[in-house]
Short mmCIF file of C-alpha atoms and ligand atoms in Angstrom, two decimals:
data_model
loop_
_atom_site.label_atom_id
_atom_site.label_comp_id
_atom_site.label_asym_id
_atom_site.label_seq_id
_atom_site.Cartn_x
_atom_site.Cartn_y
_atom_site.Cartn_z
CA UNK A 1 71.85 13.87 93.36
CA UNK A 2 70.82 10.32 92.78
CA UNK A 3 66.93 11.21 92.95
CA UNK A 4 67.75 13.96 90.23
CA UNK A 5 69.56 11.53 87.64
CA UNK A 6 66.55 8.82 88.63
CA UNK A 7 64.04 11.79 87.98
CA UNK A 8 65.66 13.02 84.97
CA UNK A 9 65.86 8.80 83.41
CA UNK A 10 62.27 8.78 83.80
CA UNK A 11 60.83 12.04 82.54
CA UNK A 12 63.78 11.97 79.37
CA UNK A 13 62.44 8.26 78.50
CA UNK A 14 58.80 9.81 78.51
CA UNK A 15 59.69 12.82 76.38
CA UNK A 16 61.55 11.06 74.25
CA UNK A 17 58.96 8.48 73.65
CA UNK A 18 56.61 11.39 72.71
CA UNK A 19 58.48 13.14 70.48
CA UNK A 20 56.71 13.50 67.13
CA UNK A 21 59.15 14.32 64.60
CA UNK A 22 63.11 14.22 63.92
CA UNK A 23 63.20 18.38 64.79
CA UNK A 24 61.08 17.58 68.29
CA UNK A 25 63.64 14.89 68.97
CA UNK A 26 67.24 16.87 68.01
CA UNK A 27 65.98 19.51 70.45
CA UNK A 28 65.53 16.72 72.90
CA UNK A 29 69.04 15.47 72.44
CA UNK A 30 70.48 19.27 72.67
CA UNK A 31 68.34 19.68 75.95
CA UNK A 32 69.43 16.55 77.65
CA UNK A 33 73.01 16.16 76.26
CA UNK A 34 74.25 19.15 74.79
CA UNK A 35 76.82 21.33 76.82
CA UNK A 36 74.47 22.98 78.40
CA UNK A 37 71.79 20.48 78.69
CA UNK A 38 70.63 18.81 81.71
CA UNK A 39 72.78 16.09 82.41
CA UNK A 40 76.11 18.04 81.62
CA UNK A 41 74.56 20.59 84.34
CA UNK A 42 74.38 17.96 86.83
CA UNK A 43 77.88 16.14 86.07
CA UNK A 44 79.13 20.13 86.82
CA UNK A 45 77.96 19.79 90.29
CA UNK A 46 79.91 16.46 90.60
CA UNK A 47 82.77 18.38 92.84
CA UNK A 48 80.47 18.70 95.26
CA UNK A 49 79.73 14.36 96.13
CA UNK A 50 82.29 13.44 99.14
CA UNK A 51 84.94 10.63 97.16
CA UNK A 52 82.72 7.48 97.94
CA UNK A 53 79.45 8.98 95.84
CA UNK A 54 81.33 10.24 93.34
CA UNK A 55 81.90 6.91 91.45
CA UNK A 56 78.21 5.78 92.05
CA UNK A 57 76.78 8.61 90.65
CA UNK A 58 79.22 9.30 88.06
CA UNK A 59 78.81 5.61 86.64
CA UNK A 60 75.02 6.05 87.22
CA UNK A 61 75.13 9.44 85.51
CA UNK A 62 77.05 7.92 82.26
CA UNK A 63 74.76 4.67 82.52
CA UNK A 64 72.10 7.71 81.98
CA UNK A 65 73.31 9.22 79.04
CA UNK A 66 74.13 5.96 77.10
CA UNK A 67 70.70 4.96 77.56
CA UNK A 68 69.27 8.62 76.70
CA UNK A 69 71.87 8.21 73.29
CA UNK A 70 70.43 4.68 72.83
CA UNK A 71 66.80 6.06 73.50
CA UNK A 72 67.03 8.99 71.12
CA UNK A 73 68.47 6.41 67.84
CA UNK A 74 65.92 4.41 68.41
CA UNK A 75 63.02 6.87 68.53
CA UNK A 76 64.83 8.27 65.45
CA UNK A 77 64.85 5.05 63.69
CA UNK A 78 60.92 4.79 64.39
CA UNK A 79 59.87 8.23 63.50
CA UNK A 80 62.15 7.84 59.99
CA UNK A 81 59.84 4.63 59.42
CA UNK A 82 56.82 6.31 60.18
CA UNK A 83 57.07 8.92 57.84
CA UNK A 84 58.42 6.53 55.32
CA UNK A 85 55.23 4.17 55.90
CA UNK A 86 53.00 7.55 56.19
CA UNK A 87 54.49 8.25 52.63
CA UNK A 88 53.81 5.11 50.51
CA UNK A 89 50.26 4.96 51.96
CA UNK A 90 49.71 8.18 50.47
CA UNK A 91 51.64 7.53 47.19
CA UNK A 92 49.55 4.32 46.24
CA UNK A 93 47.94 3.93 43.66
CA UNK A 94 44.36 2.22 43.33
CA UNK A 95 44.36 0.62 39.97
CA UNK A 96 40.71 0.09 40.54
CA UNK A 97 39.90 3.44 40.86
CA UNK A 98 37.80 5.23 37.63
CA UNK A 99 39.96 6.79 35.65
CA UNK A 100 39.96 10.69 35.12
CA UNK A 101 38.45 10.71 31.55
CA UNK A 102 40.41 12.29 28.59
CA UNK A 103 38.33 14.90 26.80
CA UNK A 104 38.62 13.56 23.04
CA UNK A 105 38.09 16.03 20.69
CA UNK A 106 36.78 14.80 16.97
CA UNK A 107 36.98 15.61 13.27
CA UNK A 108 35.20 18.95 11.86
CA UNK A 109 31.98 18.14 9.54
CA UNK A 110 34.10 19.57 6.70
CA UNK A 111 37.37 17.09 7.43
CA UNK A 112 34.75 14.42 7.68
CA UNK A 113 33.49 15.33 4.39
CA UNK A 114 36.27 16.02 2.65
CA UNK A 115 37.79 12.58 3.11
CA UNK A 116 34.91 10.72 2.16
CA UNK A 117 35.28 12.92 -1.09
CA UNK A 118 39.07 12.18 -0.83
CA UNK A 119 38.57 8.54 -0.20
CA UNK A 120 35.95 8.15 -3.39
CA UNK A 121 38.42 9.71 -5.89
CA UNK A 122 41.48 7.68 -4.75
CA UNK A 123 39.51 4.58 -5.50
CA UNK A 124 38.80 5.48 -9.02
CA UNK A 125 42.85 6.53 -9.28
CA UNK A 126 42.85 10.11 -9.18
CA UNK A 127 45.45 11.98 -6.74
CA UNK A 128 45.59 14.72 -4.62
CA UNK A 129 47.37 18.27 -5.60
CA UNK A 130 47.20 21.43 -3.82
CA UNK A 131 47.82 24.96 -5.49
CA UNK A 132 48.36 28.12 -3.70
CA UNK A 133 45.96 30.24 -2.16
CA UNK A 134 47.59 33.75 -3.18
CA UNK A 135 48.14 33.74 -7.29
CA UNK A 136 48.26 35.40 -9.94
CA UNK A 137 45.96 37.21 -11.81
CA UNK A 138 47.20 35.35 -15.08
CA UNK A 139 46.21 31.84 -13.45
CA UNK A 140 42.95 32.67 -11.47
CA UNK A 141 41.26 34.33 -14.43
CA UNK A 142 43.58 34.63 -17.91
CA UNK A 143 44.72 30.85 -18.32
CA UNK A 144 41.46 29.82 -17.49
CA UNK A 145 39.99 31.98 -21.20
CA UNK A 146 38.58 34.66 -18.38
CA UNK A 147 39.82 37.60 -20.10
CA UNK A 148 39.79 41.38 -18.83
CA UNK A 149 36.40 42.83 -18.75
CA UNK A 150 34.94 39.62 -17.41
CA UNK A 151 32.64 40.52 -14.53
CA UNK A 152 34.24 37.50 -12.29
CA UNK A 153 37.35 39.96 -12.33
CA UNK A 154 35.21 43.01 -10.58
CA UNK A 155 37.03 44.26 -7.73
CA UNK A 156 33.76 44.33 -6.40
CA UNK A 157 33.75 40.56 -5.76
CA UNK A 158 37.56 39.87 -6.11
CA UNK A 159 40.20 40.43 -3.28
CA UNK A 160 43.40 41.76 -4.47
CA UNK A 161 46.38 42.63 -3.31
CA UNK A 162 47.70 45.77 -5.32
CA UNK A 163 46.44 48.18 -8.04
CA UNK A 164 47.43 46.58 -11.13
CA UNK A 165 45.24 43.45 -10.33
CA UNK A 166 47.75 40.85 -10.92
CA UNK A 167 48.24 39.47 -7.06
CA UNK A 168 44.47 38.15 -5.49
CA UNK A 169 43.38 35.41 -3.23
CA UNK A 170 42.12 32.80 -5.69
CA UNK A 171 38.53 33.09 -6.13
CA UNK A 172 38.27 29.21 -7.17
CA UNK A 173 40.28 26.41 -7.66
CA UNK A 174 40.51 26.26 -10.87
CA UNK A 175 43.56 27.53 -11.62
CA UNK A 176 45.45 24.56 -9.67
CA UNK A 177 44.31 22.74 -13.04
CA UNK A 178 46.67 25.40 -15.09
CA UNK A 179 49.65 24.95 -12.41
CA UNK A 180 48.70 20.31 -12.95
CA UNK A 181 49.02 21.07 -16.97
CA UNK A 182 51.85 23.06 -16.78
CA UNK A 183 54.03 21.03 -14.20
CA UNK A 184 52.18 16.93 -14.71
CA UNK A 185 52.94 14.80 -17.69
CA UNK A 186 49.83 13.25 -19.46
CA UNK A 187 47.54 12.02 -18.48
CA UNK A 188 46.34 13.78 -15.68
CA UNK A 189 43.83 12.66 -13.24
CA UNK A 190 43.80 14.85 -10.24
CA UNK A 191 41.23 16.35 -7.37
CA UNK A 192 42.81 19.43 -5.37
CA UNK A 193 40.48 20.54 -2.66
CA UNK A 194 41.42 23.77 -0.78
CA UNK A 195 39.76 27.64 0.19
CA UNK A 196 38.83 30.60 -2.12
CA UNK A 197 37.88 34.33 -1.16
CA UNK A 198 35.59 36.40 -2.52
CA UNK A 199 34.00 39.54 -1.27
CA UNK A 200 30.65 38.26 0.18
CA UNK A 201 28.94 39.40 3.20
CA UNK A 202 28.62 36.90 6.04
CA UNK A 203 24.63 35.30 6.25
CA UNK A 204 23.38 31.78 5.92
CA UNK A 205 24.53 30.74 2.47
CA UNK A 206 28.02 33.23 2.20
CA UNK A 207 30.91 33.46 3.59
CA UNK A 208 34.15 35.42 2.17
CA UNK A 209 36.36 32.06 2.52
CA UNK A 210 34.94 28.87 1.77
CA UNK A 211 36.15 25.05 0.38
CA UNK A 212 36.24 23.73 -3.36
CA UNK A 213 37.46 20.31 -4.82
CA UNK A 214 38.49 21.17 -8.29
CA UNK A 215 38.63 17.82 -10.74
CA UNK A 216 40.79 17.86 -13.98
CA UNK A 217 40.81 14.46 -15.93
CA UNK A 218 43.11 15.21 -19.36
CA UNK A 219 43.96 11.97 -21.61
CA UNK A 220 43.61 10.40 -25.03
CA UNK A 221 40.28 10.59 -26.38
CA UNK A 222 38.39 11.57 -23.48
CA UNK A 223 34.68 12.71 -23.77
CA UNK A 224 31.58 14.29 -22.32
CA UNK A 225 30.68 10.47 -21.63
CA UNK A 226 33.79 9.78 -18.99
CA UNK A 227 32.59 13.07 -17.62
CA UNK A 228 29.24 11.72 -16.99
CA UNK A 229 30.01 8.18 -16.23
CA UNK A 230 32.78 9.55 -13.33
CA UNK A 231 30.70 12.19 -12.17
CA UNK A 232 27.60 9.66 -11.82
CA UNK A 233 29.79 7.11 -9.89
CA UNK A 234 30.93 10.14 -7.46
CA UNK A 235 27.15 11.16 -7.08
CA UNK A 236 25.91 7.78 -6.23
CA UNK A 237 28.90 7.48 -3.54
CA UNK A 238 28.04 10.80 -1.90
CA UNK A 239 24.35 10.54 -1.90
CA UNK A 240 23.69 6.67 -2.34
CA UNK A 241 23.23 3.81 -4.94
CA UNK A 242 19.45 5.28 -6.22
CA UNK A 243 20.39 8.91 -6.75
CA UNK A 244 18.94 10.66 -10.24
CA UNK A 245 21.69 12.99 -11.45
CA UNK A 246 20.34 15.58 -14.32
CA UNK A 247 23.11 17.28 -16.34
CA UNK A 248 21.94 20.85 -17.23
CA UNK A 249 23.98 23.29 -20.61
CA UNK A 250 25.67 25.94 -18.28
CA UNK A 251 28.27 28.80 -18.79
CA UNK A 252 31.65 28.44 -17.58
CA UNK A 253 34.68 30.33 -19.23
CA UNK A 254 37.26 27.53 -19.48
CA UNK A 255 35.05 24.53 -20.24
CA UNK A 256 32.97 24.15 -23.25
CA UNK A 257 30.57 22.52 -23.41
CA UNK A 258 29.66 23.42 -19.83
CA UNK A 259 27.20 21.77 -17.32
CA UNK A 260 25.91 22.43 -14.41
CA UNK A 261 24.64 18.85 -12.37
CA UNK A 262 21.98 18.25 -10.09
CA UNK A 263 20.69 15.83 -8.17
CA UNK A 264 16.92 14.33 -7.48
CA UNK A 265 15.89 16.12 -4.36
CA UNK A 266 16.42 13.38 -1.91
CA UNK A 267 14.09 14.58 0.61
CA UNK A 268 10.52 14.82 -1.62
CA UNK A 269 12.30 12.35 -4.80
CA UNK A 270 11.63 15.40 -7.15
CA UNK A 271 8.27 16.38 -6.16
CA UNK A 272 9.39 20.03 -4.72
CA UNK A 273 10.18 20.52 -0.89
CA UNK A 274 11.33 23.27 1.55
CA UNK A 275 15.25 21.62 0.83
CA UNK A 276 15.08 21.68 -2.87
CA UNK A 277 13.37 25.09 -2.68
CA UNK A 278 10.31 23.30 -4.33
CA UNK A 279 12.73 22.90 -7.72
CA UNK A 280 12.55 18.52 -7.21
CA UNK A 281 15.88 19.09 -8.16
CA UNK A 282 19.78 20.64 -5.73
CA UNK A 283 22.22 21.66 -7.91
CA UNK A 284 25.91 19.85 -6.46
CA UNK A 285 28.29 21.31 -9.29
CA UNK A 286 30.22 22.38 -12.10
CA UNK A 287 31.92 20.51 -15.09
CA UNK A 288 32.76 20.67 -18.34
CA UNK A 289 34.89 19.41 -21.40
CA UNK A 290 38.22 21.41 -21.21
CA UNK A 291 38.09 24.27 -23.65
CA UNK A 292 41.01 23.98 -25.77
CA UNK A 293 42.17 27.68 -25.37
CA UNK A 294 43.04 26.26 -21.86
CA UNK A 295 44.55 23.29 -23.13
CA UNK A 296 46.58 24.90 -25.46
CA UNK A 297 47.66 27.77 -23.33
CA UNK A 298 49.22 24.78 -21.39
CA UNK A 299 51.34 23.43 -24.10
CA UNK A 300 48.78 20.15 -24.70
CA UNK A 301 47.92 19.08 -28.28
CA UNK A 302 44.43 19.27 -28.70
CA UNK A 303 44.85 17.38 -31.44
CA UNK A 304 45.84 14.35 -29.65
CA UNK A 305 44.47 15.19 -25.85
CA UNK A 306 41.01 16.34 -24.61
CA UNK A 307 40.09 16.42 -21.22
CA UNK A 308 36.85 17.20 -18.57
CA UNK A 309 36.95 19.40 -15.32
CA UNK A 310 34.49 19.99 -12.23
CA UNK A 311 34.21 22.11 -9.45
CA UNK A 312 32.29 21.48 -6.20
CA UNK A 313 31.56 23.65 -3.04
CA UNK A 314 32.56 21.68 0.19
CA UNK A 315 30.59 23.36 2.65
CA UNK A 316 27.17 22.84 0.49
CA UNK A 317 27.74 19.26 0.24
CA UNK A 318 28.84 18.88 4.25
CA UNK A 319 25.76 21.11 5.44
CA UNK A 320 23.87 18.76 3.17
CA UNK A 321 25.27 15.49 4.40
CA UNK A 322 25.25 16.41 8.36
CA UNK A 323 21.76 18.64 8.26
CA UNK A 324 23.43 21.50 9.08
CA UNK A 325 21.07 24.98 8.29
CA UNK A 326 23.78 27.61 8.55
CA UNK A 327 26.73 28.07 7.40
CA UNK A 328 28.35 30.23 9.92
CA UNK A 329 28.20 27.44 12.40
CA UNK A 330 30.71 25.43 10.46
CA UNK A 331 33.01 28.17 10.51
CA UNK A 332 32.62 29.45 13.89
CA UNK A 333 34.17 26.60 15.93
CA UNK A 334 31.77 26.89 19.09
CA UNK A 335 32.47 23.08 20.34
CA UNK A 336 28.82 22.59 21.23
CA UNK A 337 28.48 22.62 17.38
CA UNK A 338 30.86 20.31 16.81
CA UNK A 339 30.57 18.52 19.61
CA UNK A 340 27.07 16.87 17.91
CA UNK A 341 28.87 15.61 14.63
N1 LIG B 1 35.34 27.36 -10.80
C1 LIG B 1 33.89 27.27 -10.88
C2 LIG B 1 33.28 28.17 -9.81
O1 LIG B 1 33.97 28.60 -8.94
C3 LIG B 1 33.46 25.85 -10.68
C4 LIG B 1 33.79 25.00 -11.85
C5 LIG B 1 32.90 24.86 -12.91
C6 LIG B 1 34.99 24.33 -11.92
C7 LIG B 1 33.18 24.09 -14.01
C8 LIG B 1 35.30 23.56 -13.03
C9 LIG B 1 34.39 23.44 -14.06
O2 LIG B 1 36.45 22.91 -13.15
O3 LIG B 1 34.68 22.68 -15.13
O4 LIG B 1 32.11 28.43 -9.88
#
């Protein structure tokens, strides 16, 4: 019986010592000590040792199984710091490593462009207003001296949104100068940039929503000459100190007189390219004194007041700036467009 406990000592250490995880090592402990493990097996047999080997091999046996409990702690203890040292290695972290780069996404050509424009106005003490994109009949067309019968109001080219005519999605932004006159106390100085519909078909040049920046100046004594002198400080902003502005008699319902401005080709410097269309000369926008049917419809003395508006098409001015050839690209968002701006 001695041999066995000696046998069982020596293989227990060893499988104990091998054990490779806390679950490997509890089924140790139930196979060596549990009630029917090994060593309980061979303390049954006890009743069989004569009365001197009894003592002997009963101290030897629990001399055994302290040194098994003592065995499997320790082994316990080690595997518990393995893993724990197994698990830090893996969780550090290598400050030298590269990082994983962030994709950074970046401002659309028309943003871009639009707070340059932004940025050029502020610093001549303008401010920014916004109207609403669905409006009334009365303000898109009426306020602005566009009376029924005009052909800007065909349904053909205007999207509304019953059969009377009197709800549409603003075809420019003029009428955010009615809703400024109405609502702002003199004088007004104001840009209000924002979309207007109209029923084009999608190519190149048209699209059914694009970008205007309206401009309303209204004051004391103010002339065709503020109208030049502010447009021709805006020009030489956007297109740089040496550009040749030429103001042109145009037709516009709510201004009069009315102009329409260009600008010195600056690819050929007048002498007629493929950008200027061989003209020498790219039209940039709209202006005109305030006709006083508008004032007046508003409430302002024209006695006293007078004032100039202009309007400008974003997207022309953005596909100018960035050499952009179509205008479909700016709307249609592919990122390996925009990626390049
Ligand atoms: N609303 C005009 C258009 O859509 C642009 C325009 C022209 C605006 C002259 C103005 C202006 O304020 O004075 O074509």
């Amino acid at each position: 019986m001695k041999e066995i406990l000696e046998e069982l000592r020596i293989s227990s250490r060893e499988a104990i010592s091998q054990a490779d995880g806390i679950d490997a090592l509890e089924a140790l402990r139930v196979r060596y000590l549990g009630k029917k493990g090994e060593l309980t097996a061979i303390l049954k047999q006890m009743g069989r040792l004569s009365a001197e080997e009894r003592p002997i091999i009963g101290q030897l046996a629990n001399q055994i199984r302290a040194e098994l409990e003592a065995e499997l702690d320790a082994r316990r203890d080690q595997l518990r710091e393995q893993a724990l040292e197994a698990k830090l290695q893996e969780e550090t972290l290598d400050v030298t490593m590269p990082g994983a780069p962030v994709m950074l996404g970046r401002r659309h050509p028309l943003s871009r462009t639009l707070d340059e424009i932004k940025e050029i106005f502020i610093g001549m003490g303008f401010s920014i207003v916004e109207g609403p994109e669905i409006e009334l009949s009365s303000y898109n067309f009426d306020k602005l001296n566009t009376q029924e019968g005009h052909p800007a109001r065909d349904r053909q080219d205007t999207f509304y949104f019953n059969d009377d005519d009197t709800l549409l999605l603003r075809t420019q932004t003029s009428p955010v100068q009615i809703h400024t006159m109405e609502t702002t106390p003199l004088p007004i100085r104001v840009i209000s940039p924002g979309r207007v519909y109209r029923k084009d078909e999608v190519d190149a040049t048209h699209s059914p929503m694009f970008h205007q920046v309206e401009g309303l100046v209204v004051d004391r004594g103010i002339t065709m000459g503020d109208l030049k002198g502010t447009l021709n400080t805006v020009l030489r902003q956007l297109y740089g100190p040496g550009t040749v502005t030429r103001f042109r008699p145009h037709h516009f319902p709510f201004t009069e007189p009315s102009c329409e401005v260009d600008i010195q080709c600056f690819e050929c410097g007048g002498k007629g390219c493929r950008v200027c269309k061989g003209e020498g000369w790219i039209e940039v926008l709209g202006a005109g004194m305030v006709h006083p049917r508008v004032l007046e419809g508003c409430g302002i003395d024209t006695q006293v007041y007078s004032g100039f508006a202009f309007g400008m098409g974003l997207e022309r001015l953005a596909m100018r700036r960035f050499g952009i050839s179509d205008l479909r690209l700016v709307f249609e968002n592919d990122v390996r467009f925009l990626e390049q701006f």
